[in-house]
Coordinates of C-alpha atoms and ligand atoms in Angstrom, one line a residue:
X1 CA 73.5 -8.4 -76.1
X2 CA 70.5 -10.3 -74.9
X3 CA 69.9 -10.0 -71.2
X4 CA 67.2 -12.1 -69.5
X5 CA 66.4 -12.4 -65.8
X6 CA 64.6 -14.7 -63.6
X7 CA 62.9 -12.6 -60.8
X8 CA 61.4 -15.0 -58.2
X9 CA 59.9 -14.0 -54.9
X10 CA 61.6 -15.8 -52.2
X11 CA 58.7 -18.0 -50.8
X12 CA 60.9 -20.7 -49.5
X13 CA 59.8 -22.9 -52.4
X14 CA 60.8 -22.9 -56.1
X15 CA 57.8 -24.4 -57.7
X16 CA 58.0 -26.2 -61.1
X17 CA 56.3 -23.4 -63.0
X18 CA 59.0 -20.9 -61.6
X19 CA 61.8 -23.2 -62.4
X20 CA 60.4 -23.5 -66.1
X21 CA 60.3 -19.7 -66.4
X22 CA 64.0 -19.6 -65.1
X23 CA 64.9 -22.4 -67.6
X24 CA 63.5 -20.6 -70.7
X25 CA 65.1 -17.4 -69.6
X26 CA 68.3 -19.1 -69.3
X27 CA 68.1 -21.1 -72.5
X28 CA 67.1 -18.0 -74.5
X29 CA 69.9 -16.0 -73.1
X30 CA 72.5 -18.9 -73.8
X31 CA 71.1 -19.6 -77.2
X32 CA 71.8 -15.9 -78.0
X33 CA 75.3 -15.7 -76.2
X34 CA 73.6 -13.4 -73.8
X35 CA 73.5 -13.1 -70.0
X36 CA 71.0 -14.7 -67.6
X37 CA 70.4 -12.7 -64.3
X38 CA 68.9 -13.7 -61.1
X39 CA 67.1 -11.0 -59.2
X40 CA 65.3 -11.7 -55.9
X41 CA 62.0 -9.7 -55.6
X42 CA 61.4 -9.5 -52.0
X43 CA 59.5 -6.0 -51.6
X44 CA 56.0 -7.3 -51.6
X45 CA 56.5 -10.1 -49.1
X46 CA 54.7 -9.9 -45.8
X47 CA 57.3 -11.7 -44.0
X48 CA 60.8 -13.0 -44.7
X49 CA 61.3 -16.8 -44.7
X50 CA 64.6 -18.1 -43.5
X51 CA 66.9 -19.6 -46.3
X52 CA 64.4 -18.6 -49.0
X53 CA 67.1 -17.0 -51.0
X54 CA 69.5 -19.8 -50.6
X55 CA 66.8 -22.3 -51.8
X56 CA 66.7 -20.4 -55.0
X57 CA 70.5 -20.1 -55.5
X58 CA 70.8 -23.9 -54.6
X59 CA 68.0 -24.9 -56.9
X60 CA 69.2 -23.0 -59.9
X61 CA 72.8 -24.2 -59.5
X62 CA 71.9 -27.8 -59.0
X63 CA 69.7 -27.8 -61.8
X64 CA 72.5 -26.3 -64.0
X65 CA 70.9 -22.9 -64.7
X66 CA 74.1 -20.9 -64.0
X67 CA 73.2 -17.3 -63.8
X68 CA 76.0 -14.7 -64.8
X69 CA 74.9 -12.1 -62.3
X70 CA 73.0 -12.4 -59.1
X71 CA 73.0 -11.8 -55.4
X72 CA 75.5 -14.3 -54.5
X73 CA 77.7 -14.0 -57.6
X74 CA 77.8 -10.3 -58.1
X75 CA 77.9 -8.4 -61.3
X76 CA 77.8 -4.8 -62.5
X77 CA 74.2 -4.0 -62.0
X78 CA 73.8 -5.0 -58.4
X79 CA 72.5 -5.2 -55.7
X80 CA 70.3 -7.9 -57.1
X81 CA 68.0 -8.2 -54.1
X82 CA 65.2 -5.7 -54.3
X83 CA 65.1 -4.9 -50.6
X84 CA 68.6 -3.9 -50.9
X85 CA 67.8 -1.4 -53.6
X86 CA 65.0 0.4 -51.7
X87 CA 66.7 3.8 -52.0
X88 CA 66.7 3.6 -55.8
X89 CA 63.1 3.8 -56.6
X90 CA 61.6 6.8 -55.1
X91 CA 63.5 9.3 -57.3
X92 CA 62.1 7.6 -60.4
X93 CA 58.5 7.7 -59.0
X94 CA 58.9 11.4 -58.3
X95 CA 60.2 11.9 -61.8
X96 CA 56.9 10.3 -63.0
X97 CA 55.1 12.7 -60.7
X98 CA 56.8 15.6 -62.2
X99 CA 56.1 14.2 -65.7
X100 CA 52.3 13.9 -65.0
X101 CA 52.5 10.2 -65.2
X102 CA 52.0 9.6 -61.4
X103 CA 50.5 11.4 -58.3
X104 CA 50.7 11.5 -54.6
X105 CA 47.7 9.8 -52.9
X106 CA 46.6 10.4 -49.3
X107 CA 43.6 8.2 -49.4
X108 CA 43.0 6.4 -46.0
X109 CA 42.4 2.7 -45.7
X110 CA 38.9 3.5 -44.5
X111 CA 38.2 5.5 -47.7
X112 CA 39.6 2.8 -49.9
X113 CA 37.6 0.1 -48.0
X114 CA 34.4 2.2 -48.4
X115 CA 35.0 2.7 -52.1
X116 CA 35.2 -1.0 -52.5
X117 CA 32.2 -1.6 -50.3
X118 CA 30.3 0.7 -52.7
X119 CA 31.1 -1.4 -55.6
X120 CA 34.2 0.2 -57.1
X121 CA 36.5 -2.3 -58.8
X122 CA 39.5 0.1 -58.9
X123 CA 40.8 3.2 -57.5
X124 CA 38.8 6.4 -58.4
X125 CA 41.7 8.8 -59.1
X126 CA 40.4 10.8 -56.0
X127 CA 43.7 12.3 -55.3
X128 CA 44.8 13.1 -58.9
X129 CA 43.4 16.5 -58.7
X130 CA 45.4 17.6 -55.6
X131 CA 47.7 20.3 -56.9
X132 CA 51.3 19.1 -56.6
X133 CA 52.2 22.1 -54.5
X134 CA 49.5 21.2 -51.9
X135 CA 50.5 17.5 -52.0
X136 CA 54.1 18.4 -51.3
X137 CA 53.0 20.6 -48.3
X138 CA 51.0 17.8 -46.8
X139 CA 54.0 15.4 -47.1
X140 CA 56.3 17.8 -45.5
X141 CA 53.8 18.1 -42.7
X142 CA 54.2 14.4 -42.2
X143 CA 51.1 13.0 -43.8
X144 CA 51.3 9.4 -44.9
X145 CA 51.1 8.9 -48.7
X146 CA 51.6 6.6 -51.5
X147 CA 52.5 7.3 -55.1
X148 CA 50.1 6.1 -57.7
X149 CA 50.5 5.7 -61.4
X150 CA 48.2 7.8 -63.6
X151 CA 46.7 5.7 -66.3
X152 CA 45.0 7.4 -69.1
X153 CA 41.1 6.9 -68.7
X154 CA 40.3 6.5 -72.4
X155 CA 41.7 4.6 -75.3
X156 CA 43.6 1.3 -75.2
X157 CA 47.1 0.2 -75.1
X158 CA 48.8 -2.3 -77.4
X159 CA 52.2 -4.1 -77.3
X160 CA 53.5 -7.2 -79.1
X161 CA 54.3 -10.2 -77.1
X162 CA 56.7 -12.5 -78.7
X163 CA 54.5 -15.6 -78.0
X164 CA 51.1 -14.2 -78.1
X165 CA 51.4 -11.5 -80.7
X166 CA 49.6 -8.1 -80.3
X167 CA 48.0 -7.7 -77.0
X168 CA 45.4 -4.8 -76.6
X169 CA 44.1 -3.8 -73.4
X170 CA 41.4 -1.1 -72.7
X171 CA 42.8 1.5 -70.5
X172 CA 39.6 1.7 -68.4
X173 CA 40.6 -1.8 -67.4
X174 CA 43.7 -0.8 -65.9
X175 CA 44.1 0.5 -62.4
X176 CA 46.2 3.4 -61.0
X177 CA 48.4 1.1 -59.2
X178 CA 50.5 2.0 -56.3
X179 CA 54.1 2.5 -57.3
X180 CA 55.6 3.5 -53.9
X181 CA 53.9 2.3 -50.7
X182 CA 53.5 4.4 -47.6
X183 CA 56.5 2.6 -46.0
X184 CA 58.5 4.0 -49.0
X185 CA 59.0 0.6 -50.5
X186 CA 58.3 0.1 -54.2
X187 CA 55.6 -2.5 -55.3
X188 CA 56.3 -5.3 -57.7
X189 CA 54.5 -3.2 -60.3
X190 CA 57.2 -0.4 -60.1
X191 CA 60.2 -2.2 -59.0
X192 CA 60.1 -4.7 -61.9
X193 CA 60.2 -1.9 -64.4
X194 CA 62.9 0.2 -62.6
X195 CA 65.1 -2.9 -62.0
X196 CA 64.7 -4.4 -65.5
X197 CA 65.8 -1.0 -67.0
X198 CA 68.6 -0.4 -64.8
X199 CA 69.8 -3.9 -65.2
X200 CA 69.7 -3.7 -68.9
X201 CA 67.2 -6.4 -69.3
X202 CA 65.8 -6.4 -72.9
X203 CA 63.9 -9.7 -72.8
X204 CA 61.4 -10.1 -70.0
X205 CA 60.2 -13.8 -69.8
X206 CA 57.6 -14.5 -67.2
X207 CA 54.0 -16.0 -66.3
X208 CA 51.1 -15.2 -68.3
X209 CA 49.4 -13.5 -65.3
X210 CA 51.4 -10.3 -66.2
X211 CA 50.2 -10.4 -69.9
X212 CA 47.5 -7.8 -69.3
X213 CA 49.2 -5.6 -66.8
X214 CA 52.2 -5.2 -69.1
X215 CA 50.7 -2.0 -70.6
X216 CA 50.9 -0.4 -67.3
X217 CA 54.5 -1.2 -67.3
X218 CA 55.0 0.2 -70.7
X219 CA 53.5 3.5 -69.5
X220 CA 56.1 3.6 -66.9
X221 CA 58.9 3.1 -69.5
X222 CA 57.4 5.7 -71.5
X223 CA 57.0 8.1 -68.8
X224 CA 60.6 7.9 -67.8
X225 CA 61.8 7.9 -71.5
X226 CA 63.2 4.5 -71.3
X227 CA 63.3 1.8 -74.0
X228 CA 60.9 -1.0 -73.4
X229 CA 62.0 -4.6 -73.3
X230 CA 60.7 -7.5 -75.4
X231 CA 58.0 -9.5 -73.7
X232 CA 57.6 -13.3 -73.7
X233 CA 54.6 -14.5 -71.5
X234 CA 54.3 -18.2 -70.6
X235 CA 51.2 -20.1 -70.2
X236 CA 50.7 -21.9 -66.9
X237 CA 51.4 -25.6 -66.2
X238 CA 48.2 -27.2 -65.3
X239 CA 47.3 -30.1 -63.1
X240 CA 44.4 -30.9 -65.5
X241 CA 42.2 -29.1 -67.9
X242 CA 40.9 -26.6 -65.3
X243 CA 43.2 -26.6 -62.4
X244 CA 46.6 -24.8 -62.3
X245 CA 49.4 -26.9 -60.7
X246 CA 49.6 -25.5 -57.3
X247 CA 51.6 -26.7 -54.2
X248 CA 48.3 -28.0 -52.9
X249 CA 47.9 -30.0 -56.0
X250 CA 51.1 -31.9 -55.6
X251 CA 53.2 -29.3 -57.4
X252 CA 56.3 -30.6 -55.9
X253 CA 59.3 -28.2 -56.0
X254 CA 62.6 -29.3 -57.8
X255 CA 63.9 -30.4 -54.4
X256 CA 60.9 -32.5 -53.8
X257 CA 61.4 -34.4 -56.9
X258 CA 65.1 -34.8 -56.3
X259 CA 64.2 -36.2 -52.8
X260 CA 61.7 -38.5 -54.6
X261 CA 64.6 -39.9 -56.6
X262 CA 64.3 -38.0 -59.9
X263 CA 67.5 -37.1 -61.6
X264 CA 68.1 -33.4 -62.1
X265 CA 68.7 -33.8 -65.9
X266 CA 65.4 -35.8 -66.2
X267 CA 63.5 -33.0 -64.2
X268 CA 64.9 -30.2 -66.3
X269 CA 64.3 -32.2 -69.5
X270 CA 60.6 -32.8 -68.6
X271 CA 59.9 -29.3 -67.5
X272 CA 61.4 -27.9 -70.7
X273 CA 58.8 -29.7 -72.6
X274 CA 56.0 -28.3 -70.6
X275 CA 55.4 -25.3 -73.0
X276 CA 58.2 -25.7 -75.5
X277 CA 59.2 -28.3 -78.0
X278 CA 62.1 -28.5 -80.5
X279 CA 61.5 -28.4 -84.2
X280 CA 62.2 -32.2 -84.5
X281 CA 59.8 -32.9 -81.5
X282 CA 62.6 -34.9 -79.8
X283 CA 61.7 -35.6 -76.2
X284 CA 65.0 -36.6 -74.6
X285 CA 67.2 -33.6 -74.6
X286 CA 70.2 -32.6 -72.4
X287 CA 70.7 -29.0 -71.3
X288 CA 73.4 -28.6 -73.8
X289 CA 71.1 -29.7 -76.7
X290 CA 68.2 -27.5 -75.3
X291 CA 70.7 -24.5 -75.4
X292 CA 71.3 -25.2 -79.0
X293 CA 67.8 -25.9 -80.0
X294 CA 65.9 -23.3 -77.9
X295 CA 63.7 -20.9 -80.0
X296 CA 60.7 -18.8 -79.2
X297 CA 58.6 -20.2 -81.9
X298 CA 58.7 -23.5 -80.1
X299 CA 56.9 -22.0 -77.2
X300 CA 53.4 -23.1 -76.8
X301 CA 50.5 -20.7 -76.7
X302 CA 48.3 -23.1 -74.7
X303 CA 48.8 -24.3 -71.2
X304 CA 50.6 -27.8 -70.6
X305 CA 49.6 -30.4 -68.3
X306 CA 52.0 -31.8 -66.0
X307 CA 52.0 -35.6 -66.2
X308 CA 54.4 -37.2 -63.6
X309 CA 54.1 -40.6 -65.4
X310 CA 55.9 -39.0 -68.4
X311 CA 58.5 -37.5 -66.2
X312 CA 59.0 -41.0 -64.7
X313 CA 59.4 -42.5 -68.1
X314 CA 62.1 -39.9 -69.0
X315 CA 63.7 -40.4 -65.8
X316 CA 64.0 -44.1 -66.3
X317 CA 65.9 -43.4 -69.6
X318 CA 68.3 -41.2 -67.7
X319 CA 68.8 -43.8 -64.9
X320 CA 69.6 -46.6 -67.4
X321 CA 72.4 -44.3 -68.9
X322 CA 74.0 -44.0 -65.5
X323 CA 77.3 -46.0 -65.0
X324 CA 77.1 -48.7 -62.4
X325 CA 78.9 -46.4 -60.0
X326 CA 76.7 -43.6 -60.8
X327 CA 73.6 -45.6 -60.2
X328 CA 75.1 -46.9 -56.8
X329 CA 76.1 -43.2 -55.7
X330 CA 72.5 -42.1 -56.4
X331 CA 70.8 -45.2 -54.9
X332 CA 72.9 -44.8 -51.5
X333 CA 70.8 -42.4 -49.8
X334 CA 67.8 -44.3 -50.7
X335 CA 69.3 -47.5 -49.2
X336 CA 70.1 -45.6 -46.1
X337 CA 66.6 -44.8 -45.5
X338 CA 65.7 -48.6 -45.4
X339 CA 67.2 -50.0 -42.1
X340 CA 66.3 -53.7 -43.2
X341 CA 69.0 -53.4 -46.0
X342 CA 71.8 -53.3 -43.4
X343 CA 74.3 -56.2 -43.9
X344 CA 73.4 -56.7 -47.5
X345 CA 75.8 -56.3 -50.5
X346 CA 74.6 -53.0 -51.6
X347 CA 76.9 -53.0 -54.6
X348 CA 75.3 -56.2 -55.8
X349 CA 71.8 -54.9 -55.0
X350 CA 72.7 -51.9 -57.2
X351 CA 73.6 -54.1 -60.0
X352 CA 70.3 -55.9 -59.7
X353 CA 68.2 -52.7 -59.5
X354 CA 69.8 -50.8 -62.1
X355 CA 67.7 -52.0 -65.0
X356 CA 64.5 -52.0 -62.9
X357 CA 64.5 -48.7 -61.3
X358 CA 62.7 -45.8 -62.8
X359 CA 62.8 -43.5 -60.0
X360 CA 65.1 -44.0 -57.0
X361 CA 62.2 -44.1 -54.5
X362 CA 61.1 -47.4 -56.3
X363 CA 63.9 -48.9 -54.4
X364 CA 61.7 -49.2 -51.3
X365 CA 59.0 -51.4 -53.2
X366 CA 61.8 -53.3 -55.2
X367 CA 63.5 -54.4 -52.0
X368 CA 60.4 -54.7 -49.6
X369 CA 60.7 -58.5 -49.9
X370 CA 63.9 -58.3 -47.9
X371 CA 62.0 -57.0 -45.1
X372 CA 58.7 -58.8 -45.3
X373 CA 59.5 -62.5 -45.6
X374 CA 57.8 -64.0 -42.6
X375 CA 54.3 -65.1 -43.1
X376 CA 54.2 -64.2 -46.8
X377 CA 51.3 -65.7 -48.8
X378 CA 52.0 -69.2 -49.7
X379 CA 49.6 -68.9 -52.7
X380 CA 52.4 -67.2 -54.4
X381 CA 54.0 -70.6 -55.0
X382 CA 51.2 -71.3 -57.4
X383 CA 52.1 -70.5 -60.9
X384 CA 49.9 -71.7 -63.8
X385 CA 52.4 -71.3 -66.4
X386 CA 54.9 -73.3 -64.6
X387 CA 52.3 -75.7 -63.1
X388 CA 53.5 -75.1 -59.6
X389 CA 51.6 -75.1 -56.4
X390 CA 52.2 -75.7 -52.7
X391 CA 52.4 -79.4 -53.1
X392 CA 55.0 -79.2 -56.0
X393 CA 57.0 -76.9 -53.8
X394 CA 56.7 -79.2 -50.8
X395 CA 58.1 -82.2 -52.8
X396 CA 61.0 -80.2 -54.3
X397 CA 62.1 -78.3 -51.2
X398 CA 64.1 -80.9 -49.3
X399 CA 66.3 -81.2 -52.3
X400 CA 66.5 -77.4 -52.9
X401 CA 67.6 -77.1 -49.3
X402 CA 70.5 -79.6 -49.9
X403 CA 71.5 -77.7 -53.1
X404 CA 71.6 -74.3 -51.2
X405 CA 73.4 -76.1 -48.2
X406 CA 76.3 -77.0 -50.3
X407 CA 77.0 -73.5 -51.5
X408 CA 75.7 -70.9 -53.9
X409 CA 78.5 -71.3 -56.5
X410 CA 77.1 -72.1 -59.9
X411 CA 73.6 -72.4 -58.2
X412 CA 71.8 -71.6 -61.5
X413 CA 73.3 -74.6 -63.3
X414 CA 73.0 -76.8 -60.3
X415 CA 69.2 -75.9 -60.1
X416 CA 68.8 -76.6 -63.9
X417 CA 70.4 -80.0 -63.6
X418 CA 68.3 -80.8 -60.6
X419 CA 65.3 -79.9 -62.7
X420 CA 66.3 -82.3 -65.6
X421 CA 67.2 -85.2 -63.3
X422 CA 64.0 -84.9 -61.3
X423 CA 61.8 -84.4 -64.3
X424 CA 60.7 -80.9 -63.6
X425 CA 60.8 -78.0 -65.9
X426 CA 63.5 -75.5 -65.3
X427 CA 61.0 -72.6 -64.8
X428 CA 59.1 -74.7 -62.2
X429 CA 62.1 -75.1 -60.1
X430 CA 63.4 -71.6 -60.5
X431 CA 59.9 -70.2 -59.5
X432 CA 59.7 -72.3 -56.4
X433 CA 63.1 -71.4 -55.4
X434 CA 62.8 -67.8 -55.8
X435 CA 59.3 -67.6 -54.0
X436 CA 60.6 -69.7 -51.3
X437 CA 63.4 -67.4 -50.4
X438 CA 61.9 -64.0 -51.1
X439 CA 58.1 -64.6 -50.5
X440 CA 57.6 -62.2 -53.4
X441 CA 56.6 -62.5 -57.1
X442 CA 58.3 -59.2 -58.0
X443 CA 62.0 -59.4 -57.2
X444 CA 64.9 -57.5 -58.8
X445 CA 66.3 -60.7 -60.1
X446 CA 66.1 -64.4 -60.7
X447 CA 66.6 -67.3 -58.2
X448 CA 70.3 -67.4 -58.1
X449 CA 70.7 -63.6 -58.1
X450 CA 68.3 -63.4 -55.1
X451 CA 70.1 -66.1 -53.3
X452 CA 73.4 -64.3 -54.0
X453 CA 71.9 -61.2 -52.5
X454 CA 70.5 -62.9 -49.4
X455 CA 73.5 -65.0 -48.7
X456 CA 73.8 -68.7 -48.2
X457 CA 72.8 -68.8 -44.6
X458 CA 69.5 -66.8 -45.1
X459 CA 68.8 -68.7 -48.2
X460 CA 68.9 -72.0 -46.5
X461 CA 66.9 -70.7 -43.5
X462 CA 64.2 -69.2 -45.7
X463 CA 63.9 -72.5 -47.7
X464 CA 63.4 -74.3 -44.5
X465 CA 60.9 -71.8 -43.1
X466 CA 58.9 -72.1 -46.3
X467 CA 59.1 -76.0 -46.2
X468 CA 57.9 -75.9 -42.5
X469 CA 54.8 -73.8 -43.4
X470 CA 53.7 -76.3 -46.1
Ligands
LIG1 N1 58.5 -11.7 -58.7 C1 57.5 -11.9 -59.7 C2 57.1 -13.3 -59.5 O1 57.7 -14.1 -58.8 C3 58.3 -11.8 -61.2 C4 57.5 -11.6 -62.3 C5 58.4 -11.2 -63.3 O2 59.2 -12.0 -63.8 O3 58.4 -10.1 -63.9 O4 55.9 -13.5 -60.1

């Protein structure tokens, strides 16, 4: 059975690249009726961040990437948090020492610093030659030590990545990494192998930054007599041709995009396409469809560029598909942030905004006119197409005020018959009316819709205020 895992470090922030890795691991498992596992890798962290694990659980669940096993859902291979597994690793490292694949190292910080200062680019195997007996004596005497992997000096290592094909790395380019630190904790380099093995992971899907260190991990598998997993490395998501997407470069997290008014389905759909495409090159895909269509040969060998305008476009398609109630529900938190909307018929506002909203945060700009009417630029009354300007508006407005004062029912028809009887074009009247009550050229609806939203009292009040300024 296919078993994949997502193994994030809990940094308090699940960036888009991480979420994409999780998505592909999830899709690959589901496509193959396998299991998707969540493992928290917190052994290398300098300091713990509150809620960091919860952010990961929450994000994956909200995004629909349901994991079959994980810290908060359990499973047969737990614990699923590395720091809760710390007693597991040492014995395997010692087994590697026994097998001659690792050694105890007593080098002090000072020695290592000097080595680097002298130009060494990697550890010089200084402690490799200490006889095991002597090393054990020193440990028993309480000397501080680490366990290092013993990488062959000569030759090269080759493995097959399922995206990149054969990868060969010269052994001289690999370092004798620390497997167990002086505090007894494993490093990522060791824990990922031990955990993947013990958790039965047979497909490792992760960022391309691990592509060239994977031979080191394979030496560990071999040293312990374990079967190696399949590897799938993913190219990064870039901000542009040269820069990786990073938090500094606006790599918002899933939750940031939700807060900005993107729909979860649209975010997941978009990030799926950042490095993968289905055979038919379809762009709008639900998670269910992706589960059906996902395949490794659709994974790209080159980096993808994050294009928010494309995600915005996809989002607009998902927004249009919402029911009226669904739209309203999603819009509510955004209305709540705009105090000037108090008192308006928000259901009606939702009806008006539904077809015009690409991302929910657009609501602020789309309704701004409700807040900023006073002192609007009267030049907006000018419209070449409709041949209107301030003087046309001034001539029309007394009658428009009367029409509004007699109520808003059938307003649209009444404005049209007024235009006919007064010898105006329909568009002329509607333009003046709409600008005079909104002070904005861009509004989420026409004259009558805006009047209905604003209400009779305010409509009359605003028509009068415009007239007064002319
Ligand atoms: N904890 C590692 C990371 O966040 C996981 C890498 C892997 O998937 O093996 O980069």
